[in-house]
Coordinates of C-alpha atoms in Angstrom, one line a residue:
M1 CA 0.0 -0.1 0.0
G2 CA 1.3 3.4 -0.9
R3 CA 1.4 6.6 1.4
A4 CA -2.1 7.8 0.2
E5 CA -3.6 4.5 1.0
L6 CA -2.0 4.4 4.4
D7 CA -3.2 8.0 5.2
L8 CA -6.8 7.0 4.1
A9 CA -6.8 3.8 5.9
E10 CA -5.4 5.5 9.1
A11 CA -8.2 8.2 8.9
L12 CA -10.9 5.6 8.8
E13 CA -9.6 3.4 11.3
G14 CA -11.3 5.4 14.2
A15 CA -14.5 6.1 12.5
A16 CA -17.7 5.1 14.3
D17 CA -19.3 4.0 10.9
G18 CA -18.0 0.9 9.1
A19 CA -15.5 1.7 6.5
F20 CA -13.4 0.0 4.0
V21 CA -11.1 1.1 1.2
V22 CA -11.3 -0.6 -2.4
G23 CA -8.5 -0.3 -4.9
P24 CA -9.0 0.0 -8.7
D25 CA -9.4 -3.7 -9.2
G26 CA -12.1 -3.9 -6.5
S27 CA -10.0 -5.6 -4.0
I28 CA -10.2 -4.5 -0.3
L29 CA -7.1 -2.5 0.8
A30 CA -8.4 -1.5 4.4
W31 CA -11.2 -2.6 6.8
N32 CA -11.9 -0.8 10.0
P33 CA -13.0 -2.1 13.5
A34 CA -16.6 -0.9 13.0
A35 CA -16.9 -2.7 9.7
E36 CA -15.9 -5.8 11.7
K37 CA -18.4 -5.1 14.4
I38 CA -21.3 -4.6 11.8
L39 CA -20.5 -7.4 9.3
G40 CA -18.6 -9.9 11.4
H41 CA -15.6 -10.1 9.1
R42 CA -12.0 -9.5 10.6
A43 CA -9.8 -7.2 8.5
S44 CA -7.4 -10.3 8.0
E45 CA -10.3 -12.0 6.3
T46 CA -11.3 -9.3 3.9
L47 CA -8.0 -7.7 2.7
G48 CA -7.1 -8.6 -0.8
R49 CA -10.6 -10.1 -1.4
Q50 CA -13.1 -8.4 -3.8
C51 CA -15.6 -6.2 -2.0
C52 CA -18.5 -7.7 -4.0
E53 CA -17.5 -11.1 -2.8
V54 CA -17.5 -10.0 0.8
L55 CA -20.6 -7.9 0.8
A56 CA -22.7 -9.9 -1.7
G57 CA -24.9 -6.8 -1.9
Q58 CA -28.4 -6.5 -3.2
D59 CA -30.7 -3.7 -4.0
T60 CA -34.3 -3.3 -2.5
G61 CA -35.6 -5.5 -5.3
G62 CA -33.3 -8.4 -4.4
R63 CA -31.1 -7.7 -7.5
R64 CA -27.3 -8.3 -6.9
V65 CA -25.6 -4.9 -7.3
C66 CA -22.1 -5.8 -5.9
R67 CA -20.2 -7.1 -8.7
P68 CA -16.9 -6.6 -10.4
G69 CA -16.8 -3.2 -12.2
C70 CA -19.9 -2.1 -10.3
H71 CA -21.7 1.3 -10.7
V72 CA -19.8 3.0 -7.9
M73 CA -16.4 2.1 -9.2
S74 CA -17.4 3.1 -12.7
L75 CA -18.6 6.6 -11.4
A76 CA -15.3 7.0 -9.4
R77 CA -13.2 6.1 -12.6
E78 CA -15.1 8.8 -14.5
G79 CA -14.5 11.4 -11.7
S80 CA -18.1 11.4 -10.8
A81 CA -19.6 11.1 -7.2
A82 CA -21.9 8.3 -6.1
E83 CA -24.9 9.3 -4.0
S84 CA -25.5 7.5 -0.8
F85 CA -27.6 4.3 -1.2
D86 CA -29.1 1.4 0.8
L87 CA -27.7 -2.0 0.3
R88 CA -28.8 -5.5 1.6
A89 CA -25.6 -7.2 2.6
L90 CA -24.8 -10.5 4.4
T91 CA -22.7 -10.7 7.6
K92 CA -20.1 -13.4 8.1
A93 CA -22.8 -15.5 9.6
S94 CA -25.0 -15.0 6.6
R95 CA -27.5 -12.8 8.4
P96 CA -29.0 -10.2 6.1
V97 CA -28.4 -6.5 7.1
W98 CA -29.4 -3.2 5.4
L99 CA -26.5 -0.7 5.1
N100 CA -26.6 2.9 4.3
V101 CA -23.5 3.5 2.2
S102 CA -21.7 6.7 1.3
T103 CA -18.5 6.8 -0.6
L104 CA -15.4 9.0 -0.8
T105 CA -13.0 8.9 -3.9
S106 CA -9.3 9.5 -4.0
R107 CA -7.5 9.9 -7.3
R108 CA -3.8 10.2 -7.2
T109 CA -1.3 9.5 -10.0
G110 CA -3.9 7.8 -12.1
R111 CA -5.0 5.4 -9.3
T112 CA -8.7 5.4 -8.1
L113 CA -9.4 4.4 -4.5
V114 CA -12.9 4.3 -3.2
A115 CA -13.6 4.3 0.6
H116 CA -17.1 3.0 1.6
L117 CA -18.6 4.4 4.9
F118 CA -21.6 2.6 6.1
R119 CA -24.1 2.1 9.0
D120 CA -26.4 -0.6 9.8
V121 CA -30.1 0.6 9.1
T122 CA -31.7 -2.8 9.4
T123 CA -33.9 -1.8 12.2
A124 CA -35.3 1.3 10.5
R125 CA -35.9 -0.6 7.1
E126 CA -37.7 -3.5 8.6
V127 CA -40.2 -1.9 10.9
P128 CA -43.4 -1.8 9.1
A129 CA -44.7 1.7 8.3
P130 CA -47.6 2.4 10.5
K131 CA -51.0 3.1 8.9
E132 CA -51.6 6.8 9.2
P133 CA -55.1 7.6 10.3
P134 CA -56.6 10.2 7.9
D135 CA -56.9 12.8 10.7
S136 CA -53.6 12.1 12.4
L137 CA -51.6 15.1 13.6
L138 CA -48.4 13.1 13.3
T139 CA -46.5 12.3 10.0
R140 CA -45.9 8.8 8.9
R141 CA -42.2 9.2 10.0
E142 CA -43.2 10.4 13.3
L143 CA -45.5 7.5 13.7
Q144 CA -42.6 5.1 12.7
V145 CA -40.3 6.7 15.3
L146 CA -42.9 6.2 17.9
T147 CA -43.5 2.6 16.9
L148 CA -39.7 2.0 17.2
L149 CA -39.6 3.6 20.6
A150 CA -42.5 1.4 21.7
L151 CA -40.6 -1.8 20.5
G152 CA -37.7 -0.6 22.7
V153 CA -35.3 0.3 20.0
S154 CA -32.6 2.7 21.2
T155 CA -32.3 6.3 20.2
R156 CA -29.0 5.5 18.5
D157 CA -30.5 2.6 16.5

């Protein structure tokens, strides 16, 4: 790993969100402790592997979106930014989790690196949206938050 890669990996090491860095070929160059906590894979198990292999990500329709030459890497190579997105991934124990993913791109000396930052949003995605009475004074989102609180979900989750 070059100096730029080491600097990026070091910066993400202490992030509260899961984070990993992908090289131009899609291989994982760095994997932080929060990523290990969320997905169960240790850094030593992910480094050098293809990110699409580790995440096995799907979109909301169940279609595989993590693949070699994915849309995020294509945008990064073109110099465009990828908007944040939700992705259904699998943990090491094959448990599905929903992740909200943001990306950072670094381009130096013709080499494109992409850092993926993510957090687990499974709880928010899997709670059914409450039915909103026609004369309700609360919005659908406010009702959803109240439902989560009633189920005992913490404020952080």
